[in-house]
Amino acid sequence: MLCRLRKVIRGRLLLYCRVISGNLQKKHSFLAIRFWALYNKPVRNMGRGTIIVQSEYIIEMLNIRKEFPGIVANDNITLQLRPGEIHALLGENGAGKSTLMSVLFGLYQPEAGEIRKNGQVVKINSPNDATALHIGMVHQHFKLVDVFTVLDNIILGAEDTKMGFLQRGVARKKVQELSEKYKLYVDLDAKVEDITVGMQQRTEILKMLYRDNEILIFDEPTAVLTPQEIDELMEIMRGFAKEGKSILFITHKLNEIMAVADRCTVLRKGKYIGTVNIKDTNKQELSNMMVGRPVQLQVQKDEAKPGDVILDVKGLTVHSKTSKKNAVHDVSFQVRAGEIVCIAGIDGNGQTELVYGLTGLEKPSAGHITLCGHDISKASIHKRSQTGLSHIPEDRHKHGLVLDDTLENNLVLQSFQEPRFQKFGFIKRDAVRAYAEKIIGQYDVRSGQGPVTITRSMSGGNQQKAIIGREIDRGCPLLIAVQPTRGLDVGAIEYIHAQLVAQRDAGKAVLLVSLELDEVMNVADRILVMYEGEIVGELNPKTTTVQELGLYMSGAKRSGKGGAQA
């Protein structure tokens, strides 16, 4: 009797929800979805002949089509997620992965197709609707307010109040418990604008966990995490799956897919290629499906032939914005022409501040920097650039691009004053257009409207390729590349690594800063390890091991104060 009554009530509510969602104003659909999420639970066997009505999939995205000016981002894509499953979504940069997840999260509305939860069609008009359906998302490009604290960002939109007053203490306790449980340690009182990219990523993950979602979308969550943090996140995901949560996991890292995913769906150029069981496939097959051709997963390079000193750093010290200690303390090293020197270390150990000091984004408190024989210790950013420094920044949005300008203008940000691009103060638009088309073609930068595309509308990977193409093409004696392959697919990574090696072989000096151990070991000619703002060791990638590198990165081993100098 109770089962029949429950079915009648649920049927009436579902009918009511559909009427509201279909016929009234959009603002009422949120209330309807609240009712739907509350009562539309899968019917399990309750005994005494109960009919079981339960969908095999908790989420189904069927025949989704999403268009933008000049491009079809999703072309008839179907994705099905099972309860308690970790489902990887793999594809090249610009394949439509983030767009598809943005449709599921209510940020975009599809031109065609439908979304079902537990077999029932739902309409997701906004992230509020997605949250009501217990769908959460960690975005590739962080959705954080820079001037707010970490705690304020986490609870924003989901505040606990009592008699109109914010219960900050209750919220802080919950966030601290989540932080301890999942080892996602952050300074809750720090402003987002003052913390590293890695800390911002942790904030995004905590923001989703705070809302107790059961369908979790991770869009490139490990792009800025250290190897240890990635392993911890993989364990967290496995724990989520055991708890019955379902995970959609966008990544370009094949090792992560093989380690944690149950199934993988592959997209290419906005189209569905296939879905495979991870136990029945391998990395090479996945990369071939993604790119459409065989991919060389190992870096091919000859022995380095170091020449003259290009960059000479002596006793560099940079203050920390978030503590009284120095972020970089008495660091000295050299980078020579014809070699790739890699700065390795766990995120937050001074690498960001070191790069800021070298490029002029921060003013060092002590030390000397010499570039091509010129003292640039107090030089402006523009002067350092003119002296021969190219910089691929860690944060492409903050320091690499003008997001609301066109792609072609972004590609000449540092060179528009050159005679080839201007005459008597007027920009040569045809020359800029031709140059932009050359970089777009050479680095496979995909965008809806080519050179005139607004940069903000491009995928993160294609934004990164645009920056890399711009900086490498300048041909400066020194290239500082900070996480250059972050967010890129294996095909693009293969090409970028080849370009870094080509720069080295052309006699350029390359300073690579990376958190990817595979990249450090395969690309570098020398490795300098940073720990707590100091260089604690210099290693040869041919004679060291990942385990030994990890000991230096954790501070368990060091070669002496200041490390070794070339």
CSV table of N, CA and C in Angstrom, one decimal, residues 373-467:
chain,number,residue,atom,x,y,z
A,373,GLY,N,75.0,38.8,-20.7
A,373,GLY,CA,76.0,39.7,-20.3
A,373,GLY,C,75.5,41.0,-19.8
A,374,HIS,N,74.2,41.2,-19.8
A,374,HIS,CA,73.6,42.5,-19.3
A,374,HIS,C,72.9,42.3,-17.9
A,375,ASP,N,73.2,43.2,-17.0
A,375,ASP,CA,72.5,43.1,-15.7
A,375,ASP,C,71.1,43.6,-15.8
A,376,ILE,N,70.1,42.7,-15.6
A,376,ILE,CA,68.7,43.0,-15.7
A,376,ILE,C,68.0,43.0,-14.4
A,377,SER,N,68.8,43.0,-13.3
A,377,SER,CA,68.2,42.8,-11.9
A,377,SER,C,67.1,43.8,-11.6
A,378,LYS,N,67.3,45.1,-12.2
A,378,LYS,CA,66.3,46.1,-11.9
A,378,LYS,C,65.6,46.6,-13.1
A,379,ALA,N,65.7,45.8,-14.2
A,379,ALA,CA,65.1,46.2,-15.5
A,379,ALA,C,63.6,45.9,-15.5
A,380,SER,N,62.9,46.7,-16.3
A,380,SER,CA,61.4,46.5,-16.4
A,380,SER,C,61.2,45.2,-17.2
A,381,ILE,N,59.9,44.8,-17.2
A,381,ILE,CA,59.5,43.6,-18.0
A,381,ILE,C,59.8,43.8,-19.4
A,382,HIS,N,59.5,44.9,-20.0
A,382,HIS,CA,59.7,45.2,-21.4
A,382,HIS,C,61.2,45.2,-21.7
A,383,LYS,N,62.0,45.8,-20.9
A,383,LYS,CA,63.5,45.8,-21.1
A,383,LYS,C,64.0,44.4,-21.1
A,384,ARG,N,63.6,43.5,-20.2
A,384,ARG,CA,64.1,42.2,-20.2
A,384,ARG,C,63.7,41.4,-21.4
A,385,SER,N,62.4,41.7,-21.9
A,385,SER,CA,62.0,41.1,-23.1
A,385,SER,C,62.9,41.5,-24.3
A,386,GLN,N,63.2,42.8,-24.4
A,386,GLN,CA,64.0,43.3,-25.5
A,386,GLN,C,65.4,42.8,-25.4
A,387,THR,N,65.9,42.5,-24.2
A,387,THR,CA,67.3,42.0,-24.0
A,387,THR,C,67.4,40.5,-24.4
A,388,GLY,N,66.3,39.8,-24.5
A,388,GLY,CA,66.3,38.5,-25.1
A,388,GLY,C,65.7,37.4,-24.2
A,389,LEU,N,64.6,37.7,-23.5
A,389,LEU,CA,63.9,36.8,-22.7
A,389,LEU,C,62.5,36.5,-23.2
A,390,SER,N,62.1,35.3,-23.4
A,390,SER,CA,60.8,34.9,-23.8
A,390,SER,C,60.2,34.1,-22.6
A,391,HIS,N,58.9,34.3,-22.3
A,391,HIS,CA,58.3,33.7,-21.1
A,391,HIS,C,57.0,33.1,-21.4
A,392,ILE,N,56.9,31.8,-21.2
A,392,ILE,CA,55.6,31.1,-21.2
A,392,ILE,C,55.1,31.0,-19.8
A,393,PRO,N,54.1,31.8,-19.4
A,393,PRO,CA,53.8,32.0,-17.9
A,393,PRO,C,53.0,30.8,-17.4
A,394,GLU,N,53.0,30.7,-16.1
A,394,GLU,CA,52.3,29.6,-15.4
A,394,GLU,C,50.8,29.9,-15.5
A,395,ASP,N,50.3,31.1,-15.3
A,395,ASP,CA,48.9,31.4,-15.4
A,395,ASP,C,48.7,32.2,-16.7
A,396,ARG,N,48.2,31.4,-17.7
A,396,ARG,CA,48.0,32.0,-19.0
A,396,ARG,C,47.0,33.1,-19.0
A,397,HIS,N,46.0,33.1,-18.2
A,397,HIS,CA,45.0,34.1,-18.2
A,397,HIS,C,45.5,35.4,-17.5
A,398,LYS,N,46.2,35.3,-16.5
A,398,LYS,CA,46.7,36.4,-15.7
A,398,LYS,C,47.9,37.1,-16.4
A,399,HIS,N,48.8,36.3,-16.9
A,399,HIS,CA,50.0,36.9,-17.4
A,399,HIS,C,50.3,36.6,-18.9
A,400,GLY,N,49.5,35.8,-19.5
A,400,GLY,CA,49.8,35.4,-20.9
A,400,GLY,C,48.9,36.0,-22.0
A,401,LEU,N,47.7,36.4,-21.7
A,401,LEU,CA,46.7,36.8,-22.7
A,401,LEU,C,45.9,38.0,-22.3
A,402,VAL,N,45.4,38.7,-23.3
A,402,VAL,CA,44.3,39.7,-23.0
A,402,VAL,C,43.1,39.0,-23.5
A,403,LEU,N,42.3,38.4,-22.6
A,403,LEU,CA,41.2,37.5,-22.9
A,403,LEU,C,40.1,38.0,-23.8
A,404,ASP,N,39.9,39.3,-23.7
A,404,ASP,CA,38.8,39.9,-24.5
A,404,ASP,C,39.2,40.6,-25.7
A,405,ASP,N,40.5,40.3,-26.1
A,405,ASP,CA,41.0,40.8,-27.4
A,405,ASP,C,41.1,39.6,-28.4
A,406,THR,N,41.4,39.9,-29.6
A,406,THR,CA,41.4,38.9,-30.6
A,406,THR,C,42.7,38.1,-30.5
A,407,LEU,N,42.6,36.9,-31.1
A,407,LEU,CA,43.8,36.0,-31.1
A,407,LEU,C,45.0,36.6,-31.8
A,408,GLU,N,44.7,37.3,-33.0
A,408,GLU,CA,45.8,37.9,-33.7
A,408,GLU,C,46.5,39.0,-32.9
A,409,ASN,N,45.7,39.8,-32.2
A,409,ASN,CA,46.4,40.8,-31.4
A,409,ASN,C,47.2,40.3,-30.2
A,410,ASN,N,46.7,39.2,-29.7
A,410,ASN,CA,47.5,38.5,-28.6
A,410,ASN,C,48.8,37.9,-29.1
A,411,LEU,N,48.8,37.5,-30.4
A,411,LEU,CA,50.0,36.9,-30.9
A,411,LEU,C,51.1,37.9,-31.2
A,412,VAL,N,50.8,39.2,-31.2
A,412,VAL,CA,51.8,40.3,-31.4
A,412,VAL,C,51.9,41.2,-30.2
A,413,LEU,N,51.5,40.8,-29.0
A,413,LEU,CA,51.6,41.6,-27.9
A,413,LEU,C,52.9,42.2,-27.6
A,414,GLN,N,54.0,41.4,-27.8
A,414,GLN,CA,55.3,41.9,-27.5
A,414,GLN,C,56.1,42.3,-28.7
A,415,SER,N,55.5,42.3,-29.9
A,415,SER,CA,56.3,42.6,-31.1
A,415,SER,C,55.6,43.6,-32.0
A,416,PHE,N,54.4,44.1,-31.6
A,416,PHE,CA,53.7,45.0,-32.5
A,416,PHE,C,54.4,46.3,-32.8
A,417,GLN,N,55.4,46.6,-32.0
A,417,GLN,CA,56.2,47.9,-32.2
A,417,GLN,C,57.3,47.7,-33.2
A,418,GLU,N,57.5,46.4,-33.6
A,418,GLU,CA,58.6,46.1,-34.6
A,418,GLU,C,58.2,46.7,-36.0
A,419,PRO,N,59.1,47.0,-36.8
A,419,PRO,CA,58.8,47.6,-38.1
A,419,PRO,C,58.0,46.7,-39.0
A,420,ARG,N,58.1,45.4,-38.8
A,420,ARG,CA,57.3,44.5,-39.7
A,420,ARG,C,55.8,44.6,-39.4
A,421,PHE,N,55.4,45.1,-38.2
A,421,PHE,CA,54.0,45.2,-37.8
A,421,PHE,C,53.5,46.6,-37.7
A,422,GLN,N,54.3,47.6,-37.8
A,422,GLN,CA,53.8,49.0,-37.7
A,422,GLN,C,54.7,49.9,-38.5
A,423,LYS,N,54.1,51.0,-38.9
A,423,LYS,CA,54.7,52.1,-39.7
A,423,LYS,C,54.2,53.4,-39.3
A,424,PHE,N,55.1,54.3,-38.8
A,424,PHE,CA,54.7,55.6,-38.3
A,424,PHE,C,53.6,55.5,-37.3
A,425,GLY,N,53.6,54.5,-36.4
A,425,GLY,CA,52.7,54.3,-35.3
A,425,GLY,C,51.4,53.7,-35.7
A,426,PHE,N,51.2,53.3,-37.0
A,426,PHE,CA,50.0,52.6,-37.4
A,426,PHE,C,50.3,51.1,-37.6
A,427,ILE,N,49.4,50.3,-37.1
A,427,ILE,CA,49.5,48.8,-37.2
A,427,ILE,C,49.3,48.4,-38.6
A,428,LYS,N,50.2,47.5,-39.1
A,428,LYS,CA,50.0,46.9,-40.4
A,428,LYS,C,49.1,45.7,-40.2
A,429,ARG,N,47.8,45.9,-40.4
A,429,ARG,CA,46.8,44.8,-40.1
A,429,ARG,C,47.0,43.6,-41.0
A,430,ASP,N,47.4,43.8,-42.2
A,430,ASP,CA,47.6,42.6,-43.1
A,430,ASP,C,48.8,41.8,-42.6
A,431,ALA,N,49.9,42.5,-42.2
A,431,ALA,CA,51.1,41.7,-41.7
A,431,ALA,C,50.7,41.0,-40.4
A,432,VAL,N,50.0,41.6,-39.5
A,432,VAL,CA,49.5,40.9,-38.3
A,432,VAL,C,48.7,39.7,-38.6
A,433,ARG,N,47.8,39.9,-39.5
A,433,ARG,CA,46.9,38.7,-39.9
A,433,ARG,C,47.7,37.6,-40.5
A,434,ALA,N,48.6,37.9,-41.4
A,434,ALA,CA,49.5,36.9,-42.0
A,434,ALA,C,50.3,36.1,-41.0
A,435,TYR,N,50.9,36.9,-40.0
A,435,TYR,CA,51.7,36.3,-38.9
A,435,TYR,C,50.8,35.4,-38.1
A,436,ALA,N,49.6,35.9,-37.7
A,436,ALA,CA,48.7,35.1,-36.9
A,436,ALA,C,48.3,33.8,-37.6
A,437,GLU,N,48.0,33.8,-38.9
A,437,GLU,CA,47.7,32.6,-39.6
A,437,GLU,C,48.8,31.6,-39.7
A,438,LYS,N,50.0,32.2,-39.7
A,438,LYS,CA,51.2,31.3,-39.7
A,438,LYS,C,51.4,30.5,-38.4
A,439,ILE,N,51.2,31.2,-37.2
A,439,ILE,CA,51.3,30.6,-35.9
A,439,ILE,C,50.2,29.6,-35.7
A,440,ILE,N,49.0,30.0,-36.1
A,440,ILE,CA,47.8,29.1,-36.0
A,440,ILE,C,48.0,27.8,-36.8
A,441,GLY,N,48.5,27.9,-38.0
A,441,GLY,CA,48.8,26.7,-38.7
A,441,GLY,C,49.9,25.9,-38.2
A,442,GLN,N,51.0,26.5,-37.8
A,442,GLN,CA,52.2,25.8,-37.3
A,442,GLN,C,51.9,25.1,-36.0
A,443,TYR,N,51.2,25.7,-35.1
A,443,TYR,CA,50.9,25.1,-33.8
A,443,TYR,C,49.5,24.5,-33.6
A,444,ASP,N,48.8,24.4,-34.7
A,444,ASP,CA,47.5,23.8,-34.7
A,444,ASP,C,46.6,24.4,-33.7
A,445,VAL,N,46.5,25.8,-33.7
A,445,VAL,CA,45.7,26.5,-32.7
A,445,VAL,C,44.2,26.6,-33.3
A,446,ARG,N,43.3,25.9,-32.7
A,446,ARG,CA,42.0,25.7,-33.2
A,446,ARG,C,41.1,26.8,-32.5
A,447,SER,N,40.3,27.5,-33.4
A,447,SER,CA,39.4,28.5,-32.9
A,447,SER,C,38.3,28.7,-33.9
A,448,GLY,N,37.2,29.2,-33.5
A,448,GLY,CA,36.0,29.2,-34.3
A,448,GLY,C,36.1,30.2,-35.5
A,449,GLN,N,36.8,31.3,-35.3
A,449,GLN,CA,36.8,32.4,-36.4
A,449,GLN,C,38.3,32.7,-36.7
A,450,GLY,N,39.2,31.8,-36.5
A,450,GLY,CA,40.6,32.0,-36.9
A,450,GLY,C,41.2,33.2,-36.1
A,451,PRO,N,42.0,34.1,-36.8
A,451,PRO,CA,42.7,35.2,-36.2
A,451,PRO,C,41.8,36.2,-35.4
A,452,VAL,N,40.6,36.3,-35.8
A,452,VAL,CA,39.7,37.3,-35.2
A,452,VAL,C,38.9,36.7,-34.1
A,453,THR,N,39.1,35.5,-33.7
A,453,THR,CA,38.4,34.9,-32.6
A,453,THR,C,38.8,35.6,-31.3
A,454,ILE,N,37.8,35.8,-30.4
A,454,ILE,CA,38.0,36.4,-29.1
A,454,ILE,C,38.7,35.3,-28.3
A,455,THR,N,39.8,35.6,-27.7
A,455,THR,CA,40.7,34.6,-27.0
A,455,THR,C,39.9,33.9,-25.9
A,456,ARG,N,39.1,34.6,-25.2
A,456,ARG,CA,38.4,34.0,-24.1
A,456,ARG,C,37.5,32.8,-24.5
A,457,SER,N,37.0,32.8,-25.7
A,457,SER,CA,36.1,31.8,-26.2
A,457,SER,C,36.8,30.5,-26.6
A,458,MET,N,38.2,30.5,-26.6
A,458,MET,CA,38.9,29.4,-27.0
A,458,MET,C,39.1,28.4,-25.8
A,459,SER,N,39.4,27.1,-26.2
A,459,SER,CA,39.7,26.2,-25.1
A,459,SER,C,41.0,26.5,-24.5
A,460,GLY,N,41.2,26.0,-23.2
A,460,GLY,CA,42.4,26.3,-22.5
A,460,GLY,C,43.6,25.8,-23.2
A,461,GLY,N,43.5,24.6,-23.8
A,461,GLY,CA,44.7,24.0,-24.5
A,461,GLY,C,45.1,24.8,-25.7
A,462,ASN,N,44.1,25.4,-26.4
A,462,ASN,CA,44.4,26.2,-27.6
A,462,ASN,C,44.9,27.5,-27.2
A,463,GLN,N,44.5,28.1,-26.1
A,463,GLN,CA,45.1,29.3,-25.6
A,463,GLN,C,46.6,29.1,-25.3
A,464,GLN,N,46.8,27.9,-24.6
A,464,GLN,CA,48.2,27.6,-24.3
A,464,GLN,C,49.1,27.4,-25.5
A,465,LYS,N,48.6,26.8,-26.6
A,465,LYS,CA,49.3,26.6,-27.8
A,465,LYS,C,49.6,28.0,-28.5
A,466,ALA,N,48.7,28.9,-28.4
A,466,ALA,CA,48.9,30.2,-28.9
A,466,ALA,C,50.1,30.9,-28.2
A,467,ILE,N,50.1,30.9,-26.9
A,467,ILE,CA,51.2,31.5,-26.1
A,467,ILE,C,52.5,30.8,-26.5
